[in-house]
mmCIF file of C-alpha atoms and ligand atoms in Angstrom:
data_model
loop_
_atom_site.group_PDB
_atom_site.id
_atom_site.type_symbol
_atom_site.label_atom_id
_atom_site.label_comp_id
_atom_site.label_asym_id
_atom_site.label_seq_id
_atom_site.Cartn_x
_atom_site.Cartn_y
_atom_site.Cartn_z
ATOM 1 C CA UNK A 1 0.971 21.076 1.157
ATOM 2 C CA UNK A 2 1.066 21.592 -2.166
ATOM 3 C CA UNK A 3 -0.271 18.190 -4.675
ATOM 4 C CA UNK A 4 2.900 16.907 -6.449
ATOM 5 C CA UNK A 5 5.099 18.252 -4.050
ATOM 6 C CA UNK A 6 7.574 16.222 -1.644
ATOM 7 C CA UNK A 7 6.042 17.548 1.587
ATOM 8 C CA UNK A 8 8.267 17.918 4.700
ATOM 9 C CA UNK A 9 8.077 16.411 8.220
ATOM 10 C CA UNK A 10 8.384 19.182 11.331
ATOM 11 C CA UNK A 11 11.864 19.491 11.630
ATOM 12 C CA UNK A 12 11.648 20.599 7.340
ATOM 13 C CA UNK A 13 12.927 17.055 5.755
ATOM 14 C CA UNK A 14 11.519 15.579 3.336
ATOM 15 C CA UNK A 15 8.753 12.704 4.451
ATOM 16 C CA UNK A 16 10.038 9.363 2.607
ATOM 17 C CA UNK A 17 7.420 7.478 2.490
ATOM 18 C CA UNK A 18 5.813 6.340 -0.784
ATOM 19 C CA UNK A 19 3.411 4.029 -2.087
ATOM 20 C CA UNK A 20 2.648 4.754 1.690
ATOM 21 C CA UNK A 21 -0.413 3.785 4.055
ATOM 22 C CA UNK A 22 -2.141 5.854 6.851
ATOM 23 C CA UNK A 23 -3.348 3.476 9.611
ATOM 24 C CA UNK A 24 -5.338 5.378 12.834
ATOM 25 C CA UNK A 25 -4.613 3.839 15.941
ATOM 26 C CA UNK A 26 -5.519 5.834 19.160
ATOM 27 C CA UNK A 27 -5.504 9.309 18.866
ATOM 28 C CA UNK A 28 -2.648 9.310 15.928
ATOM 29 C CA UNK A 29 -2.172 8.849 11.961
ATOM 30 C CA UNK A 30 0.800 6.463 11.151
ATOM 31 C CA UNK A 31 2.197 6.691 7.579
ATOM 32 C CA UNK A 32 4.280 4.081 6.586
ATOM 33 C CA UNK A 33 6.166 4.135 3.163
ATOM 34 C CA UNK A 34 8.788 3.375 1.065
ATOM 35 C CA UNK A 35 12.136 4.899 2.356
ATOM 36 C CA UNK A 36 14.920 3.556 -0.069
ATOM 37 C CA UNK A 37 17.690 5.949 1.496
ATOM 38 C CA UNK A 38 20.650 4.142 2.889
ATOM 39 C CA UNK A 39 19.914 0.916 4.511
ATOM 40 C CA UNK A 40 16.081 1.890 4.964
ATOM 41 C CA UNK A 41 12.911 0.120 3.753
ATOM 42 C CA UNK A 42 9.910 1.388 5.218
ATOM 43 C CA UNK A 43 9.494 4.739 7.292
ATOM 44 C CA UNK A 44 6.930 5.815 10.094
ATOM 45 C CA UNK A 45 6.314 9.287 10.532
ATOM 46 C CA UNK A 46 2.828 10.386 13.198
ATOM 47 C CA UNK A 47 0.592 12.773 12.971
ATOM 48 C CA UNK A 48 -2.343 13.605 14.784
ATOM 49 C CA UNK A 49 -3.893 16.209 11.945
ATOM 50 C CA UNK A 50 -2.813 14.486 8.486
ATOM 51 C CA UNK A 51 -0.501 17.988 7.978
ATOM 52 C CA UNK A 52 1.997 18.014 10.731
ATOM 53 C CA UNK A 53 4.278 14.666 10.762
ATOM 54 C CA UNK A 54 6.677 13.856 13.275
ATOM 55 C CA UNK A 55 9.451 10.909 11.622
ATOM 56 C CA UNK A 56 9.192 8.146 14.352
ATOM 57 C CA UNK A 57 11.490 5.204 12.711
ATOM 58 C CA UNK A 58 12.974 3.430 9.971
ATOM 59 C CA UNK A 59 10.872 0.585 11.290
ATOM 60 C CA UNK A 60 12.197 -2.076 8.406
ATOM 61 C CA UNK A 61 16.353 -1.879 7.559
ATOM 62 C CA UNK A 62 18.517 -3.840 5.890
ATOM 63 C CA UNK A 63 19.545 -4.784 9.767
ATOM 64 C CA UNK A 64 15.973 -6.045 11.049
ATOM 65 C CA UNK A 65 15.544 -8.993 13.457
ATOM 66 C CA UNK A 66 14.941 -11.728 11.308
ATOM 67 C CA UNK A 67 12.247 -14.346 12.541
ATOM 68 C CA UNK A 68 11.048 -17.591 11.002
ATOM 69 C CA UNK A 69 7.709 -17.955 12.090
ATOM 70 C CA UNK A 70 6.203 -20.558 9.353
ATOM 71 C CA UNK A 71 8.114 -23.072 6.759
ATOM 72 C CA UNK A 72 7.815 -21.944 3.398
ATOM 73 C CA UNK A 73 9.301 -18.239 3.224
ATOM 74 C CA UNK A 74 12.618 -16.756 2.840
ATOM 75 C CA UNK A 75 14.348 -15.051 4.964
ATOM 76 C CA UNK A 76 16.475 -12.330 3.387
ATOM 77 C CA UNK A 77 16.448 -8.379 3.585
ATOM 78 C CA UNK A 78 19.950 -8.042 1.699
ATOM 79 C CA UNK A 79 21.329 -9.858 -1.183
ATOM 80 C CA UNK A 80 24.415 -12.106 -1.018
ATOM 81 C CA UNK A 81 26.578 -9.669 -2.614
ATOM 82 C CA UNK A 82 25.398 -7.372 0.186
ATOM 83 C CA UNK A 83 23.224 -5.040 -2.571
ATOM 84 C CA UNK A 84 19.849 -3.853 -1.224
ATOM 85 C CA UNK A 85 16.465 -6.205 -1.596
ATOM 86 C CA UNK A 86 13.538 -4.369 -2.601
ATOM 87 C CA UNK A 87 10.256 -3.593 -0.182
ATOM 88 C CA UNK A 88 7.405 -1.702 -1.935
ATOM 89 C CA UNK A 89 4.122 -0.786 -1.059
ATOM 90 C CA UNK A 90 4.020 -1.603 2.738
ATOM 91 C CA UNK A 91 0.561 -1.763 4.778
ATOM 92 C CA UNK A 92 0.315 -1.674 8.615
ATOM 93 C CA UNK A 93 -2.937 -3.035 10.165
ATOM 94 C CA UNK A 94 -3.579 -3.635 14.015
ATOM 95 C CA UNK A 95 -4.473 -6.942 14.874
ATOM 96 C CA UNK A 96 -6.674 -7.010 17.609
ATOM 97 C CA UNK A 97 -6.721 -10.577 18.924
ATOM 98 C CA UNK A 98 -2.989 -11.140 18.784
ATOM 99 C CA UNK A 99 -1.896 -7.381 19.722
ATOM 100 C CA UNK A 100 -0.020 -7.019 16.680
ATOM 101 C CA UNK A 101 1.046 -4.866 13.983
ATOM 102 C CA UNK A 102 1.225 -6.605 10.930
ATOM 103 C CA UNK A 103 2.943 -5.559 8.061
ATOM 104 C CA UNK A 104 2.459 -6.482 4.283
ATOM 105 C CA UNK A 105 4.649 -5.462 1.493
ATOM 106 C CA UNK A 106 5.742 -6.621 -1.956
ATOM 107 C CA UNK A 107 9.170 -7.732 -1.738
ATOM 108 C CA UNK A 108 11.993 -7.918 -5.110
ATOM 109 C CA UNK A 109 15.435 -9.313 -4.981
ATOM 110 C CA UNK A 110 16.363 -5.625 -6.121
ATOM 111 C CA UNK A 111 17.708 -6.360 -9.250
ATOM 112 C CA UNK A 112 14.819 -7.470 -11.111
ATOM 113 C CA UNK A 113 11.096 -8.044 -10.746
ATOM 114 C CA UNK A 114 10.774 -11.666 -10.943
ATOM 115 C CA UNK A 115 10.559 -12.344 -7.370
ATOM 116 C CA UNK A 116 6.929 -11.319 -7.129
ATOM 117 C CA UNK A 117 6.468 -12.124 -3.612
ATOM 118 C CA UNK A 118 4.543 -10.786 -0.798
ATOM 119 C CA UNK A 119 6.550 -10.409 2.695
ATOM 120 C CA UNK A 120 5.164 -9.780 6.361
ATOM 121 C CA UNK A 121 6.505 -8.392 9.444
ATOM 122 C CA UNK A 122 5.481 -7.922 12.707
ATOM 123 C CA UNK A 123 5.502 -5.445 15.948
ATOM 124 C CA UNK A 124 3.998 -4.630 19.313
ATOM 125 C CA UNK A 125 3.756 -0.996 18.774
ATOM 126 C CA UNK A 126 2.813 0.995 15.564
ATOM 127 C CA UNK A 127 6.016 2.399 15.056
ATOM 128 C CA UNK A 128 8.916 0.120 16.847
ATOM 129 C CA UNK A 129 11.596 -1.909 15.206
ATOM 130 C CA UNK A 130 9.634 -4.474 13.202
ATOM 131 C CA UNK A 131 10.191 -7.995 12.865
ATOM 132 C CA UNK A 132 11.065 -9.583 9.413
ATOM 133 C CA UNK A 133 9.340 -13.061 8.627
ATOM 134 C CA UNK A 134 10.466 -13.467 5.399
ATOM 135 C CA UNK A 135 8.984 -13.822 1.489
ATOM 136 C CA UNK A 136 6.793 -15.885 -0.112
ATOM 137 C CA UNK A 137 4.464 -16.844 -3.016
ATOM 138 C CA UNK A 138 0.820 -17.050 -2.383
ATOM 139 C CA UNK A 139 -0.138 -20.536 -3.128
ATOM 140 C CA UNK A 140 2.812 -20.092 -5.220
ATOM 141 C CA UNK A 141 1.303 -17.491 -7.538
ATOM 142 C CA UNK A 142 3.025 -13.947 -8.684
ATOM 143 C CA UNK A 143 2.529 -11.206 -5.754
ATOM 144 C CA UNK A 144 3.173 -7.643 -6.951
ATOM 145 C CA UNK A 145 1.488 -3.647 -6.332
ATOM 146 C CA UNK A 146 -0.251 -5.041 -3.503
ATOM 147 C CA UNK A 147 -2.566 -3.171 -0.071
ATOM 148 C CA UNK A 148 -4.477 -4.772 2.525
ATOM 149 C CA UNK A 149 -8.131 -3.435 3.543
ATOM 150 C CA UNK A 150 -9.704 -4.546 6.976
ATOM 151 C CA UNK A 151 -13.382 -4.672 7.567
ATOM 152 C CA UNK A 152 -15.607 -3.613 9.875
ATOM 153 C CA UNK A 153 -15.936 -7.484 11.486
ATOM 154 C CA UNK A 154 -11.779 -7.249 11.812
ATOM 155 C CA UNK A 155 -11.596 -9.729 8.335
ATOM 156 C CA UNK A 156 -8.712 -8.623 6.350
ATOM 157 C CA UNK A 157 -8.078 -9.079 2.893
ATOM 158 C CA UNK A 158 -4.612 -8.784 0.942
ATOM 159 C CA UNK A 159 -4.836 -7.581 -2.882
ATOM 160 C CA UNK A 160 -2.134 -7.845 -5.007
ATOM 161 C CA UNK A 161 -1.057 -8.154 -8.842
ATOM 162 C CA UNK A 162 -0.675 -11.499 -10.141
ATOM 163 C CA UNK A 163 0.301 -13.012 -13.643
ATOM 164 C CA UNK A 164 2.861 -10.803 -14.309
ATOM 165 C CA UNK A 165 0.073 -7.997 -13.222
ATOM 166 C CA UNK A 166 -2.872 -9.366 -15.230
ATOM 167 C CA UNK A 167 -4.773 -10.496 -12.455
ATOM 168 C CA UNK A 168 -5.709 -8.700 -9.753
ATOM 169 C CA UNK A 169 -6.006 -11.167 -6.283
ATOM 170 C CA UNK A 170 -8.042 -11.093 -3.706
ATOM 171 C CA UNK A 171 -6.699 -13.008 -0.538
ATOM 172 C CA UNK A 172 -8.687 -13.542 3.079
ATOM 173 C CA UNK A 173 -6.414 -13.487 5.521
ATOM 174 C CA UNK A 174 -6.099 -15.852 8.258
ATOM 175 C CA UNK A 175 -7.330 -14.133 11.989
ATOM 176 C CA UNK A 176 -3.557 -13.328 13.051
ATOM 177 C CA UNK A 177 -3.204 -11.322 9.340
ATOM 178 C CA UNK A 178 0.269 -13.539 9.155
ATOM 179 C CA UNK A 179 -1.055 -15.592 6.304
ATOM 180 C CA UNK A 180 -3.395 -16.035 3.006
ATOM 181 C CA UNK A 181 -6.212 -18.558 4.436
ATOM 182 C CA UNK A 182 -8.091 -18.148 0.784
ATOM 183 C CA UNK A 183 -8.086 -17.125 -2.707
ATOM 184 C CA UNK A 184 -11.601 -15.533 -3.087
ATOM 185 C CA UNK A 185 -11.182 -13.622 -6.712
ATOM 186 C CA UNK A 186 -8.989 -12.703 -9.680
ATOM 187 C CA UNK A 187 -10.527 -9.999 -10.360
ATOM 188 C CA UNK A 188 -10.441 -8.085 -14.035
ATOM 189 C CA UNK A 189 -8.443 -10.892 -15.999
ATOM 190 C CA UNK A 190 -6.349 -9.958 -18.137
ATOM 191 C CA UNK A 191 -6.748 -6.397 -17.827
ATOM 192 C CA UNK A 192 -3.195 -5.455 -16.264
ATOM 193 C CA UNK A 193 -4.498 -3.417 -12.804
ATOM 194 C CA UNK A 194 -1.772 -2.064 -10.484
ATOM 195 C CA UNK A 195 -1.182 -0.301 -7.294
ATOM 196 C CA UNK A 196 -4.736 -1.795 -5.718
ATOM 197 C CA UNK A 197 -6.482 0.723 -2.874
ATOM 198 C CA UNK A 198 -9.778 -0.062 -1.571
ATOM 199 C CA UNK A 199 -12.001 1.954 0.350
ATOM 200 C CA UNK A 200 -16.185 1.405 1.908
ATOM 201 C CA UNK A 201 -18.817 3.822 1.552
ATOM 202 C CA UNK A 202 -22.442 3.482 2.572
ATOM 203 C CA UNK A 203 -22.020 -0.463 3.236
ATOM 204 C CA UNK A 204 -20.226 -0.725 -0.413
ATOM 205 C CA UNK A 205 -16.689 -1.567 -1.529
ATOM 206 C CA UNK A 206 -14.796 0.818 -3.898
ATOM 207 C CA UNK A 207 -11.179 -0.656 -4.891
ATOM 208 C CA UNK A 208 -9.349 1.851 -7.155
ATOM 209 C CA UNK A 209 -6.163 1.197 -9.003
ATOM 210 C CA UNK A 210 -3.991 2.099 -11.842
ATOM 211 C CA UNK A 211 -2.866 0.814 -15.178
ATOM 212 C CA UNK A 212 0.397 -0.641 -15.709
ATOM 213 C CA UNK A 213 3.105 1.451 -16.855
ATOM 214 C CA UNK A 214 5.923 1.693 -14.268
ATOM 215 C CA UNK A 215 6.612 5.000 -12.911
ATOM 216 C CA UNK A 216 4.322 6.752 -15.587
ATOM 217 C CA UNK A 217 1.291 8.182 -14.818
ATOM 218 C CA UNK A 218 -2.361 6.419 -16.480
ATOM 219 C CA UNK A 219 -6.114 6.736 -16.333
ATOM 220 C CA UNK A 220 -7.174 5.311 -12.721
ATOM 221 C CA UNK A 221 -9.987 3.207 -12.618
ATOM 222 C CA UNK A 222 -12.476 1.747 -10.178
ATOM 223 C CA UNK A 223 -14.429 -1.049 -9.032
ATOM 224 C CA UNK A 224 -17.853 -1.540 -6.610
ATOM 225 C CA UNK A 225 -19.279 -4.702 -5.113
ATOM 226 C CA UNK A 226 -21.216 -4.932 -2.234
ATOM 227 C CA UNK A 227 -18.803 -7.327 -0.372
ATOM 228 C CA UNK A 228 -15.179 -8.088 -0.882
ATOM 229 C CA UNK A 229 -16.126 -11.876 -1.759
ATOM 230 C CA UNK A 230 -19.009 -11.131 -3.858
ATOM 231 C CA UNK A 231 -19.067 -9.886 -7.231
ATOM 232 C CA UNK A 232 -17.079 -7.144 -8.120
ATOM 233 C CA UNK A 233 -18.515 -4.676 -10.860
ATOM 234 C CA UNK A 234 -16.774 -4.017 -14.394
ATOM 235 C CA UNK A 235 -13.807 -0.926 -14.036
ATOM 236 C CA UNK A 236 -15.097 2.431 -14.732
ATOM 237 C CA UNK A 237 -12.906 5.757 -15.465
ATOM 238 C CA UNK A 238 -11.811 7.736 -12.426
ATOM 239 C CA UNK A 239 -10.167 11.270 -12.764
ATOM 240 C CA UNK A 240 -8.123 12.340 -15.989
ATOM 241 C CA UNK A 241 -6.214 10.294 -18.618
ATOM 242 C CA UNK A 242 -2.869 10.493 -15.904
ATOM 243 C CA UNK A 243 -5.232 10.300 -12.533
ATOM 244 C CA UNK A 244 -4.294 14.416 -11.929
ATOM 245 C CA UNK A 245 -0.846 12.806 -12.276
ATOM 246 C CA UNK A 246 -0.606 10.100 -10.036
ATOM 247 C CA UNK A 247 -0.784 6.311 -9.192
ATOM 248 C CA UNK A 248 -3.069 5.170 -6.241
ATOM 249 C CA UNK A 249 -1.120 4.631 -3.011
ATOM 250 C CA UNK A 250 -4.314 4.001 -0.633
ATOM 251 C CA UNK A 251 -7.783 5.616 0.490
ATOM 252 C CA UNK A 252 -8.039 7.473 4.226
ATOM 253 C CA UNK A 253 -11.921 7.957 5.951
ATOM 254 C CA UNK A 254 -11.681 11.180 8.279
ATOM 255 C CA UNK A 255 -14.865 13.155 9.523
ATOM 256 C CA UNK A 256 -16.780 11.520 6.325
ATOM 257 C CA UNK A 257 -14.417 12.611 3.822
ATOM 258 C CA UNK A 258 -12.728 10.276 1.460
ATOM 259 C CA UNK A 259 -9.451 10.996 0.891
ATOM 260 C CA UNK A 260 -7.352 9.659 -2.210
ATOM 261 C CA UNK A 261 -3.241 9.970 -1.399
ATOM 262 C CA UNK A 262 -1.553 8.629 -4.349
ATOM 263 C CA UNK A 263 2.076 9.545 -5.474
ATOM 264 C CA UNK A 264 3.445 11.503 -8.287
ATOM 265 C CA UNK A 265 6.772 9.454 -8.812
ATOM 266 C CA UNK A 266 10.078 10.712 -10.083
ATOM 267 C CA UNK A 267 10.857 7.851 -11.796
ATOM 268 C CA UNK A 268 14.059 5.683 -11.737
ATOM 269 C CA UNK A 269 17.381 6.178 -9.930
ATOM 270 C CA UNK A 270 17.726 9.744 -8.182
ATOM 271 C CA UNK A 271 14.756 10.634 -9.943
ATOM 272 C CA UNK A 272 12.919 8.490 -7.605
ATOM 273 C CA UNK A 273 13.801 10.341 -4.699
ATOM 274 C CA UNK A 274 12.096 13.454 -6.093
ATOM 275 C CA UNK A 275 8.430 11.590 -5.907
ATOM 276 C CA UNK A 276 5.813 13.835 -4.105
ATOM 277 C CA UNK A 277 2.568 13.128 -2.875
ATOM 278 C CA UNK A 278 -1.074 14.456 -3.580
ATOM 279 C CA UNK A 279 -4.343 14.145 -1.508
ATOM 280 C CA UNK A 280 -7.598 14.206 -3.863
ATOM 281 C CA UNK A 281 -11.039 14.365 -2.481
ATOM 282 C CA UNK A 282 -13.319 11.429 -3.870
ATOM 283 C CA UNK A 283 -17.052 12.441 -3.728
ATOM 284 C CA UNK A 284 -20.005 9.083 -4.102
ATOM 285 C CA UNK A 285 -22.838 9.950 -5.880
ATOM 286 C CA UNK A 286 -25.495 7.191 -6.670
ATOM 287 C CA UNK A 287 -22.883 4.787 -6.399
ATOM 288 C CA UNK A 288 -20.748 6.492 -8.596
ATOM 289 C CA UNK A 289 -17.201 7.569 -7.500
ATOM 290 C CA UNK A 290 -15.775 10.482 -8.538
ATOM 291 C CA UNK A 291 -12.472 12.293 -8.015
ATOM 292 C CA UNK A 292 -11.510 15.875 -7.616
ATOM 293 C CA UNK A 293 -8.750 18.106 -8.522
ATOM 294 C CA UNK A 294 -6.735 20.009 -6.508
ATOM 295 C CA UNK A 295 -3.970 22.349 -6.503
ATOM 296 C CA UNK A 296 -3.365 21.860 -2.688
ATOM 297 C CA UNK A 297 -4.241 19.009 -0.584
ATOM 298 C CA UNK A 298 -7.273 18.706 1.195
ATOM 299 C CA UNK A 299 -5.777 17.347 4.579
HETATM 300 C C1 GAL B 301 4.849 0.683 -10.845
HETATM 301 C C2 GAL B 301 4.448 0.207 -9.462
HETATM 302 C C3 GAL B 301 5.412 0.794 -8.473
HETATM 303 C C4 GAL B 301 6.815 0.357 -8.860
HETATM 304 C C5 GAL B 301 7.116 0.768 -10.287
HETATM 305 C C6 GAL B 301 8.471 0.282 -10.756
HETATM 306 O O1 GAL B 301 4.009 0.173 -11.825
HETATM 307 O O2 GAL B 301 3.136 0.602 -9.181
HETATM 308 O O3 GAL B 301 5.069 0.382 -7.172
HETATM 309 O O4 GAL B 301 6.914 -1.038 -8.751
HETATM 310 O O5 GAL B 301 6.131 0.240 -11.144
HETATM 311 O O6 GAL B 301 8.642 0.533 -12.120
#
């Protein structure tokens, strides 16, 4: 699997699933990503050695049960000229006290990006049909590049792009993950941070994202703090002046490796559809993080 490259599931098509998400569950790997072919929005494929994916579902379609399941969101996964909504960035975690698999994404009306919202759906297996509960504004703010991180204790966090991207916020989520129960940061005002991923090592938290210039490449940075409420270090330089040519999509532990997956992106229109994926290693040393490059991925 070559970095930059649009990799291939087993039966030799190409995986569509970007600004994707690995979550383990059981003895398998479930990526989720974007999948903006036809009426899809968000793809699973399984694995159970990071290299070999099997597509499971286009769990999130224009033609998903709909389900209100609290007041204030919006219910809508096409326009009302029939045009395509847009759902980027999903993130899958396993709930364990209500069974669930909860999904977070940044939803757009698909035309422009003013929206800023953050949606949530729902299942009762990692890669069934899920069900759509609609969009909304946290507290009302801005909700772009967003991920989720769960800790250790099962609290869960949702991080997402605020102020037309110059905040970065932190959200605790309620136990069932289906809603913000707190603001605890904006982290980095002012400073324009996209495409959040956040990772822990040795009892610290490392959240890495990117700059903000659409589908272009820039020079990732990072973050440490020593819990997800506390106080988050200044950003430091991570990798090259392009991030080896890629925008953080989200941060995978296996067998003590840390494993960066971010995506090289085509760009706009058909371009987009060319987007590959890399895998970087990412090495801590005195609580410094570092990436590495690599012509092939290190799955
Ligand atoms: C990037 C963002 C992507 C996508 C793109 C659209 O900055 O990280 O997820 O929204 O802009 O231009």
């Amino acid at each position: 699997m070559k970095n930059g490259a649009l990799w291939t599931d087993i039966s030799g098509q190409p995986i569509h699933a970007h600004g994707g998400w690995i979550l383990q569950y059981g003895d398998a790997y479930y990526w989720y990503g974007e999948d903006r072919r036809d009426r899809n929005y968000v793809s699973c494929y399984r694995s159970t050695n990071l290299s070999d994916w099997e597509f499971r579902n286009h769990i999130l379609t224009m033609d998903s049960p709909m389900r209100t399941y609290r007041v204030r969101t919006t219910l809508k996964l096409q326009r009302d000229d029939g045009g395509k909504v847009n759902l980027e960035r999903p993130k899958v975690l396993y709930n364990e006290k209500t069974g669930k698999f909860v999904l977070w994404a940044h939803y757009e009306n698909g035309k422009d990006y003013l929206d800023a919202a953050a949606a949530v759906a729902t299942c009762d297996t990692p890669d069934g049909d899920f069900t759509y509960h609609g969009h909304f504004n946290p507290y009302g703010y801005m909700s772009r590049d967003c991920t989720l991180f769960q800790d250790d204790d099962g609290t869960a966090y949702f991080i997402s792009a605020s102020r037309d991207n110059a905040d970065m916020h932190v959200y605790r989520l309620s136990d069932d993950y289906m809603n913000v129960d707190a603001l605890v940061h904006r982290l980095w005002q002012g400073e324009y941070r996209e495409a959040p991923a956040v990772t822990k090592i040795g009892g610290r938290y490392y959240m890495l994202s990117s700059f903000c210039t659409g589908w272009a490449p820039n020079q990732g940075r990072y973050a440490v703090s020593d819990s997800m409420e506390g106080r988050w270090s200044a950003l430091r330089d991570i990798g090259d002046e392009t991030t080896y040519h890629s925008q953080p999509a989200f941060i995978l532990q296996k067998d003590g490796k840390v494993l960066y997956f971010g995506d090289r992106w085509g760009g706009n229109g058909e371009k987009y559809f060319e987007s590959g994926y890399v895998v970087y290693p990412l090495i801590e040393k005195d609580g410094e993080l570092h990436m590495l490059y690599t012509d092939e991925s290190v799955l």
